[in-house]
Amino acid sequence: MTHTPTGHAAPPAPPTGDGTPAPPPPTPRTAFAEGLDTLRAAAATEPGRLRIIGAVLAALVLAFGAVTAWQMTDRSAAADDVLHKSQPLSSAAADIYRSLADANTAASSGFLAGGQEPKATRELYERDIRTAAAGLITAANSSDAGTPAAETIARLNRLLPEYKGLVERARTYNRQGFPVGGAYLRYANEKMQKEMLPAAEDLYTRENQRLDADYADARPYPWAAIALGVAALAALAWAQRRHYRRTHRVLNQGLVAATAATAVVLLWLVVGHSVARASLDDSYDNGVRSLKVLNDARIASLKARGNENLTLVARGAETVKVGGRTYDAFDYDFNKDMDVLGRALTRARALADDDNGKRPVAEAAGDMAEWKKRHAKARAADEDGFYEQALDTVIGTPGRGGAKGSTGECFDNVDANLMMALSHEQREFRRAAGDGLDAMAGLPVGAAVLALLGAAGALFGIGRRLSEYR
């Protein structure tokens, strides 16, 4: 005897006519099982098979178009960011760094000129400060709140007025002939070198990381779309071969149209993205990499010039011990900066892919070699007690520091040649990156439209075949 869950006996099944219990009622079938049976029944007839084939072909073509549109939209957006957002922001971050370093150099050059600071030097300093402030505003507008980049920008905005205040105090005391002015200028330089420039370098590094991430999103092949395209073409070829074997008709207009539309999208996808990828690779290899190295070179030259000036401002007040020997701290840093500059110029010349890129870099290298010679002459004069002679060798007559025969002239020439090389590489980057973006233009929309037409063609072709059974 069976029992219910409550312990009561279940009612027996009603007896059949011969007295035996009736079998239990059949278990209800699921909708999926019934659908599967319906599909099997349909596949047993040619019209049913044709309907299934038509649905599969249309779904494959539509999926191919949708995935192509999705993947190429993402890659096109990343390429657009490379050209119009991340690379310009990377350049803007480099400009902030250069402007701050150049302002520091101009401040020390003006201080060395004496109480009557040259107008050109003062204007250069003010212009650099305005450029840095404007660059920080641009960077802040493009950064998301709460990100490390936004925090770095806020820190620089806080430090900039503090630095300006120290420079103004140094100028005021210098005009009055008080030696304490040199101390304030050293404090300003320390704030710049130890706080502001590292923060600006951090911002530059983050923007370069964003640029590299955009390149990584723009360049990969859309393998999912390509695989679906190949699968759709294979299915369409199989359907047409099946149609020919059963009807001995060479062409089915709908299936031929679907095949043509799918082939056009696949060819457009492969060729278009290959061209775009090649152009983006070109923009990175011959544009971005060169720009990074040239920016590093220009920054090194600016830091070297600032340390060279501060060597004369401090007059041995700051020293550093290395390997048991004592060196002037600013002269020691100058030599390190010149080593960085030399390596960067060698690398930049190797990366330049034409004479317009190589020539200014080669000229900058020649100017750097002359700069080192003149600097050695100035250091020898200063160490022998001929301060005024050393000062003339470094800054010459009042001005930015570019008097003929001075180290400032060499610095100006290095800076001008690096700017020329940067402008050339920037144009090369924009040309190549623009070509990459153009190669993907229209592909997402075109793929979607052609996929719809291809799916319609497949359904039309199968529909014509089905009409023969009516």
Coordinates of C-alpha atoms in Angstrom, one line a residue:
M1 CA 0.0 0.0 0.0
T2 CA 1.3 3.5 -0.9
H3 CA 1.1 6.4 1.5
T4 CA 0.7 10.1 1.0
P5 CA 3.2 12.5 2.6
T6 CA 0.8 13.0 5.5
G7 CA 0.7 9.3 6.2
H8 CA -2.7 8.5 4.8
A9 CA -3.1 5.8 2.2
A10 CA -3.4 7.1 -1.4
P11 CA -6.6 6.2 -3.2
P12 CA -6.2 3.2 -5.4
A13 CA -6.3 3.7 -9.2
P14 CA -9.8 2.8 -10.5
P15 CA -9.9 -0.7 -11.8
T16 CA -10.2 -1.5 -15.6
G17 CA -12.8 -3.7 -17.0
D18 CA -10.9 -6.8 -16.2
G19 CA -10.3 -5.7 -12.6
T20 CA -6.6 -4.6 -12.9
P21 CA -5.6 -1.1 -11.9
A22 CA -5.6 1.5 -14.7
P23 CA -2.1 2.9 -15.7
P24 CA -1.1 6.3 -14.4
P25 CA -1.8 9.3 -16.7
P26 CA 1.1 10.3 -19.0
T27 CA 3.5 13.0 -17.8
P28 CA 2.8 16.4 -19.6
R29 CA 5.4 17.2 -22.2
T30 CA 7.4 20.5 -22.1
A31 CA 7.1 23.2 -24.7
F32 CA 10.7 22.6 -25.7
A33 CA 10.1 18.9 -26.4
E34 CA 7.1 19.7 -28.4
G35 CA 9.0 22.3 -30.4
L36 CA 11.7 19.8 -31.0
D37 CA 9.3 17.3 -32.3
T38 CA 7.7 20.0 -34.6
L39 CA 11.1 20.9 -35.9
R40 CA 11.9 17.2 -36.6
A41 CA 8.6 16.8 -38.4
A42 CA 9.3 19.9 -40.5
A43 CA 12.8 18.7 -41.3
A44 CA 11.3 15.5 -42.7
T45 CA 9.8 17.5 -45.6
E46 CA 11.7 19.6 -48.2
P47 CA 9.6 22.8 -47.5
G48 CA 10.3 22.4 -43.8
R49 CA 14.0 22.0 -44.5
L50 CA 14.0 25.0 -46.8
R51 CA 12.4 27.1 -44.1
I52 CA 15.0 26.1 -41.5
I53 CA 17.8 26.8 -44.0
G54 CA 16.4 30.2 -44.8
A55 CA 16.1 31.1 -41.1
V56 CA 19.7 29.9 -40.4
L57 CA 21.1 31.8 -43.4
A58 CA 19.3 35.0 -42.5
A59 CA 20.4 34.7 -38.8
L60 CA 24.1 34.2 -39.8
V61 CA 24.2 37.1 -42.1
L62 CA 22.4 39.4 -39.6
A63 CA 24.8 38.3 -36.8
F64 CA 27.8 38.9 -39.1
G65 CA 26.5 42.5 -39.8
A66 CA 25.7 43.2 -36.2
V67 CA 29.1 42.0 -34.8
T68 CA 30.9 43.9 -37.6
A69 CA 29.1 47.1 -36.8
W70 CA 29.7 46.7 -33.1
Q71 CA 33.4 45.8 -33.3
M72 CA 34.2 48.5 -35.9
T73 CA 32.3 51.1 -34.0
D74 CA 34.5 50.5 -31.0
R75 CA 37.7 50.5 -33.1
S76 CA 36.6 53.6 -35.0
A77 CA 35.8 55.4 -31.7
A78 CA 39.2 54.4 -30.3
A79 CA 41.0 55.7 -33.4
D80 CA 39.1 58.9 -33.2
D81 CA 40.2 59.3 -29.5
V82 CA 43.8 58.7 -30.6
L83 CA 43.6 61.5 -33.2
H84 CA 41.4 64.0 -31.4
K85 CA 41.7 63.3 -27.7
S86 CA 44.4 61.2 -26.1
Q87 CA 47.3 62.3 -28.3
P88 CA 46.5 66.0 -28.1
L89 CA 46.1 65.6 -24.3
S90 CA 49.4 63.8 -24.2
S91 CA 51.0 66.7 -26.1
A92 CA 49.2 69.2 -23.7
A93 CA 50.7 67.4 -20.7
A94 CA 54.1 67.6 -22.3
D95 CA 53.5 71.4 -22.9
I96 CA 52.6 71.8 -19.3
Y97 CA 55.9 70.2 -18.3
R98 CA 57.9 72.2 -20.8
S99 CA 56.2 75.5 -19.8
L100 CA 57.0 74.9 -16.2
A101 CA 60.6 73.9 -16.9
D102 CA 61.1 76.9 -19.2
A103 CA 59.5 79.3 -16.7
N104 CA 62.0 78.1 -14.1
T105 CA 64.9 78.6 -16.6
A106 CA 63.7 82.1 -17.5
A107 CA 63.4 83.0 -13.8
S108 CA 67.0 82.0 -13.2
S109 CA 68.2 83.7 -16.4
G110 CA 66.5 86.9 -15.3
F111 CA 68.0 86.7 -11.9
L112 CA 71.5 86.3 -13.3
A113 CA 71.0 89.4 -15.4
G114 CA 70.9 91.5 -12.2
G115 CA 68.4 93.8 -10.6
Q116 CA 67.2 95.2 -13.9
E117 CA 65.7 92.0 -15.4
P118 CA 65.5 92.2 -19.2
K119 CA 62.0 92.7 -20.5
A120 CA 62.2 89.8 -22.9
T121 CA 63.1 87.4 -20.1
R122 CA 60.3 88.6 -17.9
E123 CA 57.8 88.3 -20.8
L124 CA 59.0 84.8 -21.5
Y125 CA 58.5 83.8 -17.8
E126 CA 55.0 85.3 -17.7
R127 CA 54.1 83.6 -21.0
D128 CA 55.3 80.2 -19.8
I129 CA 53.3 80.6 -16.6
R130 CA 50.2 81.5 -18.6
T131 CA 50.7 78.5 -20.9
A132 CA 51.1 76.1 -18.0
A133 CA 47.9 77.5 -16.3
A134 CA 45.9 77.3 -19.5
G135 CA 47.2 73.7 -20.1
L136 CA 46.1 72.7 -16.6
I137 CA 42.6 74.1 -17.3
T138 CA 42.4 72.1 -20.5
A139 CA 43.6 68.9 -18.8
A140 CA 41.1 69.5 -15.9
N141 CA 38.2 69.8 -18.3
S142 CA 39.1 66.5 -19.9
S143 CA 39.7 64.5 -16.7
D144 CA 37.1 62.7 -14.7
A145 CA 36.6 63.9 -11.1
G146 CA 38.3 61.8 -8.5
T147 CA 40.8 60.2 -10.8
P148 CA 44.6 60.3 -10.1
A149 CA 45.0 62.6 -13.1
A150 CA 42.5 65.1 -11.6
E151 CA 44.2 65.0 -8.3
T152 CA 47.6 65.7 -9.9
I153 CA 46.1 68.7 -11.8
A154 CA 44.6 70.0 -8.6
R155 CA 48.0 69.7 -6.9
L156 CA 49.7 71.6 -9.7
N157 CA 47.1 74.3 -9.5
R158 CA 47.8 74.7 -5.8
L159 CA 51.6 74.7 -6.3
L160 CA 51.8 77.2 -9.2
P161 CA 50.9 80.3 -7.1
E162 CA 53.3 79.2 -4.4
Y163 CA 56.1 79.0 -6.9
K164 CA 55.2 82.4 -8.4
G165 CA 55.3 83.9 -4.9
L166 CA 58.8 82.6 -4.2
V167 CA 60.1 83.9 -7.6
E168 CA 58.6 87.4 -6.9
R169 CA 60.3 87.5 -3.5
A170 CA 63.6 86.5 -5.2
R171 CA 63.2 89.3 -7.7
T172 CA 62.3 91.9 -5.1
Y173 CA 65.4 91.1 -3.0
N174 CA 67.6 90.9 -6.1
R175 CA 66.6 94.4 -7.2
Q176 CA 67.5 95.7 -3.7
G177 CA 70.8 93.9 -3.8
F178 CA 70.1 91.5 -0.9
P179 CA 71.8 88.1 -1.1
V180 CA 68.7 86.5 0.3
G181 CA 67.2 86.8 -3.1
G182 CA 69.3 83.9 -4.3
A183 CA 68.0 81.7 -1.4
Y184 CA 64.4 82.4 -2.4
L185 CA 65.2 81.5 -6.0
R186 CA 66.8 78.2 -4.8
Y187 CA 63.6 77.5 -2.8
A188 CA 61.5 78.2 -5.9
N189 CA 63.7 75.9 -7.9
E190 CA 63.5 73.2 -5.3
K191 CA 59.7 73.4 -5.3
M192 CA 59.7 73.2 -9.1
Q193 CA 62.2 70.3 -9.3
K194 CA 61.0 68.2 -6.4
E195 CA 57.2 68.8 -6.5
M196 CA 55.9 70.5 -9.6
L197 CA 57.9 68.8 -12.3
P198 CA 57.4 65.3 -10.9
A199 CA 53.7 66.0 -10.7
A200 CA 53.7 67.3 -14.3
E201 CA 55.7 64.2 -15.4
D202 CA 53.1 62.0 -13.6
L203 CA 50.4 63.7 -15.6
Y204 CA 52.3 63.2 -18.8
T205 CA 52.8 59.5 -18.0
R206 CA 49.1 59.0 -17.3
E207 CA 48.1 60.7 -20.6
N208 CA 50.6 58.5 -22.5
Q209 CA 49.1 55.5 -20.8
R210 CA 45.6 56.6 -22.0
L211 CA 47.0 57.1 -25.5
D212 CA 48.5 53.5 -25.4
A213 CA 45.2 52.1 -24.2
D214 CA 43.3 53.8 -27.1
Y215 CA 45.8 52.4 -29.6
A216 CA 45.3 48.9 -28.0
D217 CA 41.5 49.3 -28.5
A218 CA 41.8 50.5 -32.1
R219 CA 44.3 48.1 -33.6
P220 CA 43.2 44.5 -32.9
Y221 CA 41.7 42.5 -35.7
P222 CA 37.9 42.0 -35.4
W223 CA 38.3 38.2 -35.3
A224 CA 34.7 37.5 -34.1
A225 CA 33.2 39.4 -37.1
I226 CA 35.7 37.8 -39.5
A227 CA 34.8 34.3 -38.3
L228 CA 31.1 35.0 -38.6
G229 CA 31.6 36.4 -42.1
V230 CA 33.5 33.2 -43.2
A231 CA 30.8 31.0 -41.6
A232 CA 28.0 33.0 -43.4
L233 CA 29.8 32.7 -46.7
A234 CA 30.3 29.0 -46.2
A235 CA 26.7 28.4 -45.3
L236 CA 25.5 30.4 -48.3
A237 CA 27.8 28.4 -50.6
W238 CA 26.5 25.1 -49.2
A239 CA 22.9 26.3 -49.7
Q240 CA 23.5 27.2 -53.3
R241 CA 25.3 23.9 -53.9
R242 CA 22.4 22.1 -52.4
H243 CA 20.0 24.1 -54.5
Y244 CA 22.0 23.2 -57.7
R245 CA 22.1 19.5 -56.9
R246 CA 18.4 19.3 -56.3
T247 CA 17.2 21.6 -59.1
H248 CA 20.1 21.7 -61.6
R249 CA 19.7 25.5 -61.6
V250 CA 23.0 27.3 -61.5
L251 CA 21.8 30.5 -59.9
N252 CA 19.3 31.5 -57.2
Q253 CA 19.1 35.3 -57.4
G254 CA 18.3 35.8 -53.8
L255 CA 21.1 33.6 -52.5
V256 CA 23.6 35.1 -55.0
A257 CA 22.6 38.6 -53.8
A258 CA 23.1 37.5 -50.2
T259 CA 26.4 36.0 -51.0
A260 CA 27.6 39.2 -52.8
A261 CA 26.5 41.4 -49.9
T262 CA 28.2 39.2 -47.4
A263 CA 31.4 39.0 -49.4
V264 CA 31.5 42.8 -49.9
V265 CA 31.2 43.3 -46.1
L266 CA 33.8 40.7 -45.3
L267 CA 36.2 42.2 -47.9
W268 CA 35.6 45.7 -46.7
L269 CA 36.1 44.6 -43.2
V270 CA 39.4 42.8 -43.8
V271 CA 40.9 45.4 -46.2
G272 CA 39.5 48.4 -44.4
H273 CA 40.8 47.4 -41.0
S274 CA 44.1 46.2 -42.4
V275 CA 44.7 49.6 -44.0
A276 CA 43.5 51.3 -40.8
R277 CA 45.8 49.1 -38.6
A278 CA 48.8 49.8 -40.9
S279 CA 48.2 53.6 -40.7
L280 CA 47.8 53.5 -37.0
D281 CA 51.0 51.5 -36.6
D282 CA 52.7 54.1 -38.8
S283 CA 51.3 56.9 -36.7
Y284 CA 52.6 55.2 -33.5
D285 CA 56.0 54.1 -34.8
N286 CA 56.9 57.2 -36.8
G287 CA 54.8 59.7 -34.8
V288 CA 54.0 59.0 -31.2
R289 CA 57.3 57.3 -30.4
S290 CA 59.3 60.1 -32.0
L291 CA 57.2 62.7 -30.2
K292 CA 57.8 61.0 -26.8
V293 CA 61.6 61.0 -27.3
L294 CA 61.7 64.6 -28.6
N295 CA 59.6 65.7 -25.7
D296 CA 62.1 64.0 -23.4
A297 CA 65.0 65.7 -25.2
R298 CA 63.4 69.1 -24.9
I299 CA 62.6 68.7 -21.2
A300 CA 66.2 67.5 -20.6
S301 CA 67.6 70.6 -22.3
L302 CA 65.3 72.9 -20.3
K303 CA 66.4 71.3 -17.0
A304 CA 70.0 71.4 -18.0
R305 CA 69.7 75.2 -18.8
G306 CA 68.0 75.8 -15.5
N307 CA 70.7 73.9 -13.5
E308 CA 73.4 75.7 -15.4
N309 CA 72.0 79.1 -14.4
L310 CA 71.5 78.0 -10.8
T311 CA 75.1 76.9 -10.6
L312 CA 76.0 80.6 -10.9
V313 CA 73.2 81.7 -8.6
A314 CA 74.1 79.3 -5.8
R315 CA 77.9 79.9 -6.2
G316 CA 78.8 76.6 -4.5
A317 CA 76.1 76.9 -1.7
E318 CA 74.6 73.5 -2.7
T319 CA 76.9 70.4 -3.0
V320 CA 76.5 66.7 -3.4
K321 CA 78.9 63.8 -2.6
V322 CA 79.2 61.1 -5.1
G323 CA 81.8 58.3 -4.9
G324 CA 83.7 60.1 -2.2
R325 CA 84.0 63.3 -4.2
T326 CA 82.1 66.6 -3.7
Y327 CA 80.5 68.3 -6.6
D328 CA 78.4 71.4 -7.1
A329 CA 74.9 70.0 -6.9
F330 CA 73.5 72.0 -9.8
D331 CA 76.5 71.4 -12.0
Y332 CA 76.2 67.7 -11.2
D333 CA 72.5 67.7 -12.2
F334 CA 73.4 69.7 -15.4
N335 CA 75.8 66.9 -16.5
K336 CA 73.1 64.3 -15.8
D337 CA 70.6 66.3 -17.9
M338 CA 73.0 66.6 -20.8
D339 CA 73.6 62.8 -20.7
V340 CA 69.8 62.3 -21.0
L341 CA 69.6 64.9 -23.8
G342 CA 72.4 63.1 -25.7
R343 CA 70.7 59.7 -25.5
A344 CA 67.3 61.2 -26.4
L345 CA 68.8 62.9 -29.5
T346 CA 70.5 59.6 -30.6
R347 CA 67.2 57.8 -30.2
A348 CA 65.2 60.5 -32.0
R349 CA 67.5 60.5 -35.0
A350 CA 67.2 56.7 -35.2
L351 CA 63.4 57.0 -35.1
A352 CA 63.1 59.8 -37.7
D353 CA 62.1 58.3 -41.1
D354 CA 63.0 61.1 -43.4
D355 CA 65.5 63.9 -43.8
N356 CA 63.0 66.5 -42.6
G357 CA 62.9 64.6 -39.3
K358 CA 66.6 63.8 -39.1
R359 CA 68.1 67.2 -40.0
P360 CA 66.9 69.3 -37.0
V361 CA 67.8 66.5 -34.6
A362 CA 71.3 66.3 -36.1
E363 CA 71.6 70.1 -35.8
A364 CA 70.4 69.9 -32.2
A365 CA 73.1 67.3 -31.5
G366 CA 75.8 69.7 -32.9
D367 CA 74.5 72.6 -30.8
M368 CA 74.5 70.4 -27.7
A369 CA 78.2 69.5 -28.3
E370 CA 79.1 73.2 -28.6
W371 CA 77.0 73.9 -25.5
K372 CA 79.1 71.4 -23.5
K373 CA 82.3 73.0 -24.6
R374 CA 81.2 76.5 -23.6
H375 CA 79.8 75.2 -20.3
A376 CA 83.2 73.7 -19.5
K377 CA 84.8 77.0 -20.3
A378 CA 82.4 78.9 -18.0
R379 CA 82.9 76.4 -15.1
A380 CA 86.7 76.7 -15.4
A381 CA 86.4 80.5 -15.2
D382 CA 84.1 80.3 -12.2
E383 CA 86.3 77.9 -10.4
D384 CA 89.3 80.1 -11.0
G385 CA 87.5 83.1 -9.4
F386 CA 86.5 84.9 -12.6
Y387 CA 82.7 85.0 -11.9
E388 CA 81.9 87.8 -14.3
Q389 CA 83.7 86.0 -17.1
A390 CA 81.7 82.9 -16.4
L391 CA 78.5 84.9 -16.3
D392 CA 79.2 86.4 -19.7
T393 CA 79.9 82.9 -21.1
V394 CA 76.6 81.7 -19.8
I395 CA 74.2 84.6 -20.5
G396 CA 76.2 87.1 -22.5
T397 CA 74.4 90.4 -22.9
P398 CA 71.0 90.9 -21.2
G399 CA 68.2 88.9 -22.9
R400 CA 66.8 85.4 -22.7
G401 CA 70.3 84.0 -22.7
G402 CA 70.9 83.6 -26.4
A403 CA 73.8 86.1 -26.8
K404 CA 76.3 85.1 -29.5
G405 CA 79.1 83.0 -28.1
S406 CA 77.2 82.1 -24.9
T407 CA 75.8 78.8 -23.7
G408 CA 72.4 80.4 -23.9
E409 CA 72.8 80.7 -27.7
C410 CA 73.4 76.9 -27.8
F411 CA 70.4 76.3 -25.6
D412 CA 68.2 78.4 -27.9
N413 CA 69.4 76.6 -31.0
V414 CA 68.8 73.2 -29.4
D415 CA 65.3 74.3 -28.3
A416 CA 64.5 75.7 -31.7
N417 CA 65.6 72.6 -33.6
L418 CA 63.7 70.3 -31.2
M419 CA 60.6 72.4 -31.8
M420 CA 61.1 72.1 -35.5
A421 CA 61.4 68.3 -35.2
L422 CA 58.4 68.1 -32.9
S423 CA 56.3 70.1 -35.4
H424 CA 57.3 67.7 -38.2
E425 CA 56.6 64.6 -36.2
Q426 CA 53.2 66.0 -35.1
R427 CA 52.2 66.5 -38.7
E428 CA 53.4 63.0 -39.6
F429 CA 51.3 61.6 -36.7
R430 CA 48.2 63.5 -37.8
R431 CA 48.5 62.4 -41.4
A432 CA 48.9 58.7 -40.5
A433 CA 46.3 58.6 -37.7
G434 CA 43.9 60.5 -40.0
D435 CA 44.4 57.9 -42.7
G436 CA 43.7 55.1 -40.2
L437 CA 40.5 56.8 -39.1
D438 CA 39.4 57.4 -42.7
A439 CA 39.9 53.8 -43.6
M440 CA 37.2 52.8 -41.1
A441 CA 34.8 55.5 -42.0
G442 CA 31.4 54.2 -43.0
L443 CA 32.2 50.6 -42.2
P444 CA 29.9 50.1 -39.2
V445 CA 26.8 51.6 -41.0
G446 CA 27.7 50.0 -44.3
A447 CA 28.1 46.6 -42.7
A448 CA 24.7 46.9 -41.0
V449 CA 22.9 48.0 -44.2
L450 CA 24.5 45.3 -46.4
A451 CA 23.7 42.6 -43.8
L452 CA 20.1 43.6 -43.8
L453 CA 20.1 43.4 -47.6
G454 CA 21.9 40.1 -47.5
A455 CA 19.4 38.6 -45.0
A456 CA 16.5 39.8 -47.2
G457 CA 18.2 38.2 -50.2
A458 CA 18.6 34.9 -48.5
L459 CA 14.9 34.9 -47.4
F460 CA 13.9 35.9 -50.9
G461 CA 15.9 33.1 -52.5
I462 CA 14.5 30.5 -50.2
G463 CA 11.0 31.9 -50.6
R464 CA 11.3 31.5 -54.4
R465 CA 12.2 27.9 -53.9
L466 CA 9.3 27.3 -51.5
S467 CA 6.8 28.8 -53.9
E468 CA 7.5 25.8 -56.2
Y469 CA 5.8 23.5 -53.6
R470 CA 2.6 25.5 -53.4

